Structure formats: C-alpha cells, structure tokens
mmCIF file of C-alpha atoms and ligand atoms in Angstrom:
data_model
loop_
_atom_site.group_PDB
_atom_site.id
_atom_site.type_symbol
_atom_site.label_atom_id
_atom_site.label_comp_id
_atom_site.label_asym_id
_atom_site.label_seq_id
_atom_site.Cartn_x
_atom_site.Cartn_y
_atom_site.Cartn_z
ATOM 1 C CA MET A 1 -30.771 23.733 49.452
ATOM 2 C CA ARG A 2 -33.143 21.622 47.403
ATOM 3 C CA GLN A 3 -36.556 21.054 48.945
ATOM 4 C CA PRO A 4 -37.414 17.355 49.046
ATOM 5 C CA LEU A 5 -40.352 16.295 46.936
ATOM 6 C CA VAL A 6 -42.522 13.190 47.138
ATOM 7 C CA ALA A 7 -44.925 12.527 44.275
ATOM 8 C CA GLY A 8 -47.568 9.804 44.246
ATOM 9 C CA ASN A 9 -48.308 8.275 40.859
ATOM 10 C CA TRP A 10 -51.678 6.592 41.241
ATOM 11 C CA LYS A 11 -51.507 5.130 37.720
ATOM 12 C CA MET A 12 -54.851 3.628 36.530
ATOM 13 C CA ASN A 13 -56.115 2.909 40.034
ATOM 14 C CA GLY A 14 -58.936 4.097 42.213
ATOM 15 C CA SER A 15 -62.556 5.196 42.050
ATOM 16 C CA ALA A 16 -64.288 8.409 43.093
ATOM 17 C CA GLU A 17 -65.001 6.770 46.436
ATOM 18 C CA SER A 18 -61.544 5.307 47.126
ATOM 19 C CA ILE A 19 -59.811 8.514 46.043
ATOM 20 C CA LYS A 20 -61.852 10.556 48.500
ATOM 21 C CA LEU A 21 -60.853 8.180 51.304
ATOM 22 C CA LEU A 22 -57.205 8.294 50.228
ATOM 23 C CA LEU A 23 -57.166 12.101 50.171
ATOM 24 C CA ASP A 24 -58.951 12.297 53.536
ATOM 25 C CA GLY A 25 -56.230 10.060 54.973
ATOM 26 C CA ILE A 26 -53.426 12.145 53.459
ATOM 27 C CA LYS A 27 -54.952 15.462 54.559
ATOM 28 C CA LYS A 28 -55.492 14.178 58.104
ATOM 29 C CA SER A 29 -51.744 13.610 58.607
ATOM 30 C CA LEU A 30 -50.312 16.316 56.375
ATOM 31 C CA ASP A 31 -49.190 18.435 59.317
ATOM 32 C CA THR A 32 -46.759 15.648 60.279
ATOM 33 C CA VAL A 33 -44.846 16.204 57.023
ATOM 34 C CA SER A 34 -42.393 18.950 57.794
ATOM 35 C CA LYS A 35 -40.041 19.260 54.818
ATOM 36 C CA ALA A 36 -41.320 17.613 51.672
ATOM 37 C CA GLU A 37 -43.492 19.133 49.004
ATOM 38 C CA VAL A 38 -46.215 16.550 48.437
ATOM 39 C CA VAL A 39 -47.660 15.935 44.961
ATOM 40 C CA VAL A 40 -50.392 13.558 43.828
ATOM 41 C CA CYS A 41 -50.913 12.481 40.223
ATOM 42 C CA PRO A 42 -54.426 11.037 39.797
ATOM 43 C CA PRO A 43 -55.918 9.544 36.640
ATOM 44 C CA TYR A 44 -57.061 12.399 34.381
ATOM 45 C CA VAL A 45 -60.796 11.917 34.938
ATOM 46 C CA TYR A 46 -60.416 12.583 38.663
ATOM 47 C CA ILE A 47 -58.221 15.682 38.391
ATOM 48 C CA SER A 48 -61.088 18.140 38.816
ATOM 49 C CA GLU A 49 -62.413 16.310 41.862
ATOM 50 C CA VAL A 50 -58.957 15.977 43.407
ATOM 51 C CA GLN A 51 -58.276 19.670 42.823
ATOM 52 C CA ALA A 52 -61.450 20.517 44.747
ATOM 53 C CA GLN A 53 -60.555 18.160 47.588
ATOM 54 C CA LEU A 54 -57.034 19.588 47.843
ATOM 55 C CA ALA A 55 -58.185 23.220 48.010
ATOM 56 C CA GLY A 56 -56.603 24.975 50.968
ATOM 57 C CA THR A 57 -53.968 22.251 51.511
ATOM 58 C CA THR A 58 -50.270 22.297 50.627
ATOM 59 C CA VAL A 59 -50.546 19.250 48.359
ATOM 60 C CA SER A 60 -49.807 19.987 44.702
ATOM 61 C CA LEU A 61 -51.528 18.391 41.761
ATOM 62 C CA GLY A 62 -49.687 16.588 38.977
ATOM 63 C CA SER A 63 -50.636 14.617 35.883
ATOM 64 C CA GLN A 64 -49.308 11.228 34.856
ATOM 65 C CA ASN A 65 -48.669 12.301 31.278
ATOM 66 C CA VAL A 66 -49.264 15.210 28.910
ATOM 67 C CA ASN A 67 -49.486 15.597 25.164
ATOM 68 C CA GLU A 68 -46.696 17.476 23.413
ATOM 69 C CA HIS A 69 -49.067 19.268 20.996
ATOM 70 C CA GLY A 70 -51.060 22.383 21.838
ATOM 71 C CA ALA A 71 -54.517 21.316 20.655
ATOM 72 C CA GLY A 72 -56.292 19.515 17.854
ATOM 73 C CA ALA A 73 -56.994 16.067 16.482
ATOM 74 C CA TYR A 74 -55.278 13.909 19.112
ATOM 75 C CA THR A 75 -58.050 11.613 20.313
ATOM 76 C CA GLY A 76 -57.711 10.565 23.920
ATOM 77 C CA GLU A 77 -54.974 13.045 24.733
ATOM 78 C CA ILE A 78 -54.730 15.931 27.225
ATOM 79 C CA SER A 79 -52.911 19.227 26.624
ATOM 80 C CA THR A 80 -50.916 21.471 28.914
ATOM 81 C CA SER A 81 -53.580 24.195 28.795
ATOM 82 C CA MET A 82 -56.197 21.694 29.978
ATOM 83 C CA LEU A 83 -53.963 20.769 32.906
ATOM 84 C CA LEU A 84 -53.498 24.447 33.729
ATOM 85 C CA ASP A 85 -57.280 24.850 33.967
ATOM 86 C CA PHE A 86 -57.018 22.653 37.072
ATOM 87 C CA GLN A 87 -53.822 24.228 38.473
ATOM 88 C CA CYS A 88 -51.742 21.166 37.700
ATOM 89 C CA ARG A 89 -48.213 22.145 38.702
ATOM 90 C CA TYR A 90 -46.417 18.952 37.673
ATOM 91 C CA ALA A 91 -46.573 16.467 34.788
ATOM 92 C CA ILE A 92 -44.795 13.117 34.718
ATOM 93 C CA VAL A 93 -43.148 12.587 31.320
ATOM 94 C CA GLY A 94 -41.454 9.452 30.030
ATOM 95 C CA HIS A 95 -42.636 7.057 32.708
ATOM 96 C CA SER A 96 -41.294 3.611 31.838
ATOM 97 C CA GLU A 97 -44.850 2.331 31.332
ATOM 98 C CA ARG A 98 -45.422 5.069 28.728
ATOM 99 C CA ARG A 99 -42.142 4.188 27.078
ATOM 100 C CA SER A 100 -42.599 0.402 27.050
ATOM 101 C CA ILE A 101 -46.376 -0.013 26.609
ATOM 102 C CA TYR A 102 -47.168 3.045 24.475
ATOM 103 C CA GLY A 103 -43.924 3.273 22.546
ATOM 104 C CA GLU A 104 -42.876 6.755 23.614
ATOM 105 C CA ASP A 105 -39.292 7.325 22.523
ATOM 106 C CA ASP A 106 -36.680 9.751 23.821
ATOM 107 C CA ALA A 107 -37.578 12.411 21.235
ATOM 108 C CA GLN A 108 -41.274 12.340 22.129
ATOM 109 C CA VAL A 109 -40.505 12.424 25.835
ATOM 110 C CA ALA A 110 -38.229 15.424 25.257
ATOM 111 C CA ALA A 111 -41.053 17.134 23.328
ATOM 112 C CA LYS A 112 -43.412 16.506 26.248
ATOM 113 C CA PHE A 113 -40.829 17.937 28.644
ATOM 114 C CA ALA A 114 -40.575 21.027 26.420
ATOM 115 C CA ALA A 115 -44.364 21.458 26.168
ATOM 116 C CA ALA A 116 -44.849 21.223 29.916
ATOM 117 C CA ARG A 117 -41.989 23.609 30.612
ATOM 118 C CA ALA A 118 -43.262 26.138 28.080
ATOM 119 C CA ALA A 119 -46.630 26.103 29.851
ATOM 120 C CA GLY A 120 -45.063 26.646 33.273
ATOM 121 C CA ILE A 121 -45.797 23.067 34.377
ATOM 122 C CA LYS A 122 -42.861 21.287 36.017
ATOM 123 C CA PRO A 123 -42.073 18.140 34.066
ATOM 124 C CA ILE A 124 -40.989 15.120 36.131
ATOM 125 C CA LEU A 125 -38.695 13.386 33.646
ATOM 126 C CA CYS A 126 -38.440 9.642 34.291
ATOM 127 C CA VAL A 127 -35.256 7.852 33.300
ATOM 128 C CA GLY A 128 -33.993 4.378 34.088
ATOM 129 C CA GLU A 129 -32.701 1.092 32.766
ATOM 130 C CA VAL A 130 -34.392 -2.284 32.373
ATOM 131 C CA LEU A 131 -32.940 -5.335 34.133
ATOM 132 C CA GLU A 132 -31.120 -6.579 31.038
ATOM 133 C CA GLU A 133 -29.388 -3.225 30.650
ATOM 134 C CA ARG A 134 -28.282 -3.222 34.296
ATOM 135 C CA GLU A 135 -26.933 -6.752 33.892
ATOM 136 C CA GLN A 136 -25.047 -5.681 30.774
ATOM 137 C CA GLY A 137 -23.499 -2.788 32.714
ATOM 138 C CA VAL A 138 -25.006 -0.086 30.479
ATOM 139 C CA THR A 139 -27.166 1.696 33.078
ATOM 140 C CA GLU A 140 -25.238 4.963 32.749
ATOM 141 C CA ASP A 141 -25.380 4.854 28.922
ATOM 142 C CA VAL A 142 -29.158 4.422 28.998
ATOM 143 C CA VAL A 143 -29.741 7.181 31.537
ATOM 144 C CA ALA A 144 -27.350 9.514 29.695
ATOM 145 C CA ARG A 145 -29.189 8.911 26.396
ATOM 146 C CA GLN A 146 -32.581 9.652 27.979
ATOM 147 C CA LEU A 147 -31.245 12.796 29.642
ATOM 148 C CA ASP A 148 -29.343 14.011 26.603
ATOM 149 C CA ALA A 149 -32.490 13.927 24.457
ATOM 150 C CA VAL A 150 -33.954 16.655 26.664
ATOM 151 C CA ILE A 151 -30.701 18.605 26.833
ATOM 152 C CA ALA A 152 -30.386 18.498 23.018
ATOM 153 C CA LEU A 153 -33.877 19.925 22.560
ATOM 154 C CA GLU A 154 -34.107 22.377 25.435
ATOM 155 C CA GLY A 155 -30.570 23.072 26.633
ATOM 156 C CA VAL A 156 -29.097 21.933 29.919
ATOM 157 C CA ASP A 157 -30.476 24.825 31.988
ATOM 158 C CA ALA A 158 -34.012 23.677 31.157
ATOM 159 C CA LEU A 159 -33.499 20.737 33.499
ATOM 160 C CA ALA A 160 -33.528 23.128 36.428
ATOM 161 C CA ASP A 161 -37.154 23.987 35.556
ATOM 162 C CA GLY A 162 -38.124 20.368 36.011
ATOM 163 C CA VAL A 163 -37.504 17.342 38.172
ATOM 164 C CA ILE A 164 -35.725 14.113 37.254
ATOM 165 C CA ALA A 165 -36.920 10.748 38.551
ATOM 166 C CA TYR A 166 -34.438 7.888 38.376
ATOM 167 C CA GLU A 167 -36.561 4.757 38.216
ATOM 168 C CA PRO A 168 -34.768 1.492 37.530
ATOM 169 C CA VAL A 169 -37.467 -0.344 35.595
ATOM 170 C CA TRP A 170 -36.644 -3.643 37.330
ATOM 171 C CA ALA A 171 -37.580 -2.034 40.651
ATOM 172 C CA ILE A 172 -40.955 -0.613 39.587
ATOM 173 C CA GLY A 173 -43.859 -2.493 41.113
ATOM 174 C CA THR A 174 -41.669 -5.547 41.710
ATOM 175 C CA GLY A 175 -40.900 -5.158 45.408
ATOM 176 C CA LYS A 176 -37.175 -5.091 44.460
ATOM 177 C CA THR A 177 -35.706 -1.768 45.501
ATOM 178 C CA ALA A 178 -32.328 -0.508 44.354
ATOM 179 C CA SER A 179 -30.044 -0.386 47.364
ATOM 180 C CA PRO A 180 -29.415 3.143 48.633
ATOM 181 C CA GLU A 181 -25.859 2.868 47.264
ATOM 182 C CA GLN A 182 -27.007 1.661 43.824
ATOM 183 C CA ALA A 183 -29.508 4.511 43.636
ATOM 184 C CA GLN A 184 -27.024 7.106 44.912
ATOM 185 C CA ASP A 185 -24.474 6.023 42.274
ATOM 186 C CA VAL A 186 -26.897 6.725 39.437
ATOM 187 C CA HIS A 187 -28.178 9.941 41.025
ATOM 188 C CA ALA A 188 -24.593 11.185 41.366
ATOM 189 C CA PHE A 189 -23.909 10.195 37.757
ATOM 190 C CA ILE A 190 -26.920 12.236 36.603
ATOM 191 C CA ARG A 191 -25.967 15.266 38.675
ATOM 192 C CA ASN A 192 -22.333 15.132 37.539
ATOM 193 C CA ARG A 193 -23.325 14.832 33.903
ATOM 194 C CA ILE A 194 -25.477 17.959 34.238
ATOM 195 C CA ALA A 195 -22.768 19.742 36.260
ATOM 196 C CA ARG A 196 -20.269 19.302 33.438
ATOM 197 C CA GLN A 197 -22.481 21.655 31.410
ATOM 198 C CA SER A 198 -24.144 23.772 34.101
ATOM 199 C CA ALA A 199 -23.172 23.776 37.759
ATOM 200 C CA ALA A 200 -26.230 25.886 38.576
ATOM 201 C CA ALA A 201 -28.683 23.474 36.937
ATOM 202 C CA ALA A 202 -27.030 20.487 38.632
ATOM 203 C CA GLU A 203 -27.284 22.141 42.022
ATOM 204 C CA LYS A 204 -30.922 23.124 41.543
ATOM 205 C CA VAL A 205 -32.544 20.097 39.930
ATOM 206 C CA GLN A 206 -34.308 17.684 42.277
ATOM 207 C CA ILE A 207 -33.559 14.056 41.486
ATOM 208 C CA LEU A 208 -36.155 11.637 42.850
ATOM 209 C CA TYR A 209 -35.778 7.899 43.246
ATOM 210 C CA GLY A 210 -38.634 5.623 42.221
ATOM 211 C CA GLY A 211 -39.010 1.860 42.443
ATOM 212 C CA SER A 212 -40.804 0.012 45.277
ATOM 213 C CA VAL A 213 -40.269 2.793 47.817
ATOM 214 C CA LYS A 214 -42.118 2.125 51.086
ATOM 215 C CA GLY A 215 -42.224 3.666 54.527
ATOM 216 C CA ALA A 216 -39.663 1.097 55.674
ATOM 217 C CA ASN A 217 -36.965 1.757 53.042
ATOM 218 C CA ALA A 218 -37.573 5.469 52.404
ATOM 219 C CA PRO A 219 -35.428 6.833 55.293
ATOM 220 C CA GLU A 220 -32.256 5.094 54.068
ATOM 221 C CA LEU A 221 -32.854 5.989 50.421
ATOM 222 C CA PHE A 222 -33.672 9.621 51.201
ATOM 223 C CA SER A 223 -30.578 9.993 53.400
ATOM 224 C CA MET A 224 -28.360 9.711 50.309
ATOM 225 C CA PRO A 225 -26.861 13.062 49.295
ATOM 226 C CA ASP A 226 -28.194 13.122 45.720
ATOM 227 C CA ILE A 227 -31.636 11.656 46.414
ATOM 228 C CA ASP A 228 -34.105 14.522 46.838
ATOM 229 C CA GLY A 229 -37.273 12.523 47.409
ATOM 230 C CA GLY A 230 -39.302 9.899 45.616
ATOM 231 C CA LEU A 231 -41.758 9.070 42.876
ATOM 232 C CA ILE A 232 -44.057 6.543 44.485
ATOM 233 C CA GLY A 233 -46.370 4.096 42.732
ATOM 234 C CA GLY A 234 -48.047 1.325 44.726
ATOM 235 C CA ALA A 235 -47.357 2.761 48.170
ATOM 236 C CA SER A 236 -48.974 6.079 47.231
ATOM 237 C CA LEU A 237 -52.376 4.340 47.210
ATOM 238 C CA ASP A 238 -52.225 3.813 50.973
ATOM 239 C CA ALA A 239 -52.516 7.060 52.926
ATOM 240 C CA ASP A 240 -50.543 5.903 55.978
ATOM 241 C CA GLU A 241 -47.748 4.389 53.897
ATOM 242 C CA PHE A 242 -47.573 7.448 51.648
ATOM 243 C CA ILE A 243 -47.460 9.807 54.628
ATOM 244 C CA SER A 244 -44.669 7.802 56.257
ATOM 245 C CA ILE A 245 -42.668 8.090 53.009
ATOM 246 C CA CYS A 246 -43.316 11.854 52.958
ATOM 247 C CA GLN A 247 -42.176 12.117 56.592
ATOM 248 C CA ALA A 248 -38.902 10.385 55.655
ATOM 249 C CA ALA A 249 -37.996 13.130 53.173
ATOM 250 C CA VAL A 250 -35.975 15.578 55.254
HETATM 251 C C1 LIG B 1 -43.635 4.118 39.517
HETATM 252 O O1 LIG B 1 -44.422 3.522 38.800
HETATM 253 O O2 LIG B 1 -43.218 5.246 39.210
HETATM 254 C C2 LIG B 1 -43.189 3.439 40.726
HETATM 255 C C3 LIG B 1 -42.099 3.878 41.305
HETATM 256 O O3 LIG B 1 -43.936 2.372 41.152
HETATM 257 P P1 LIG B 1 -43.711 1.514 42.500
HETATM 258 O O4 LIG B 1 -43.474 2.492 43.616
HETATM 259 O O5 LIG B 1 -44.981 0.756 42.664
HETATM 260 O O6 LIG B 1 -42.523 0.646 42.251
#
C-alpha cells in the first residue's frame, strides 16, 4: 500500500510572520490528519526557521527546487548538501514554473532528479501538459517525454525513490481543476508506462495530482485509484484549507 502524501508548495509567498501563523495553524490540526504524510516546501530563506518550527511534529520539509551540481560558482543556487543541513527530505524538480519561466528542460530536470536521489532526498518530479498540448491530444506524449528523460538517465527503478506529480499546467493557479476522471486517466497512463519496465517501481511510486486542488475537490480526486495525494499551491497558504486537503487523503 502506498502512503498518501500531500505537499504544500508555497512558491514565492509569505513572510517570517505569516509563515509562523500558517505553521501554527497546521500544527494545531495535525492530529486530525490520519493517513497522509504532510510536506511543506517554503521559500529557501525560511527553511531554517520552518525546520525549527516543525521540530517534534510529523510534517516533513521539502524544497521548491535544487541545483544539479554539487558546489561551486552557481550564483543564487542551492545544493543538495545545503538542503540536507536542514533535514530537507523532499525536493520539487521540474515544476512547470521552473520549466516555463527559467527554461529548465527535460535533461536538466532529470539531472536535478538524479542529484536529489543521490543525496537521499526524495525528488518530486513534476510533469504535465500545457492547454495547447491537451487540446492537440498530445498529453500522453508530453508526459511520456518528461518521464522518459529521467528513466534514460537513472533507470526506471529510480522512480521508486521519488514521487511523481502530474500537474496539468492549465490547471495550476487557474481555478480550473482536471476532473477526477481526466486526472486518473493520466495517472494510470504514467503507472502503466512504468509498469511495462518495472512492476515493482510502478506499484511503489506515489503519483500526486496538482492543479487548483482545494478542500472541496480533494476527496473526489484522491478517491481515484492511481492518485496518491496532491501537490498543492495556492490552497497550501491557508492552514484550514490545507488541513482539509490533507484529511481527504486516505
Ligand atoms: C502548483 O503550483 O504546483 C499548484 C498545483 O498550484 P495550485 O494548487 O495553486 O494550482
């Protein structure tokens, strides 16, 4: 059985003050979350503070990105060993905003996946199509290409050391959620593609859905057989909303 996982991606939001309030709200209701592993991914500068505030709780810490190189002249970047200094257990790689705004391509995302995995950090590999691609009927081709870049570099079994997040780009931050059936179709496609090469990896890997998940739509999405939780953007900034999403992951 795969444990459900709900990860909050705070993106470039918050302040020291608002983050403390958000964490207080999450911690207050954490005992109402029975099944899901809960992860928060703050902006880098707050990671130390968030680590301290999460001490003694079951919430895990994640980063929103990581550099693929070990150390050196990479101004503005953060390495896996730096994340490990703060017990970061997860790192999002290949978020659509990194791909579209910062030009990260499949090869670079695969290298980030590899670097995180080598350091013992679980990469959360984001895949997903833009609206035009869905309308052209090439969603599966796009997702397969993004997945295959990691498989080519690391081998299919490596996927079991990470997490996959299917995030249709047209649903991110737009209020438009994929229907549970639309999401399930792509999740099943991903799992079947992995299963063709490794049944064990396909069975083990958690596949999260991301894209305008809220407390109201989470129960239906999370009831789908291949949806193992969510990667949550906007709604993860509201403690009550985030907790109700975490409660829906059973
Ligand atoms: C995201 O950015 O990963 C995301 C899913 O955002 P939102 O929940 O706001 O759509």
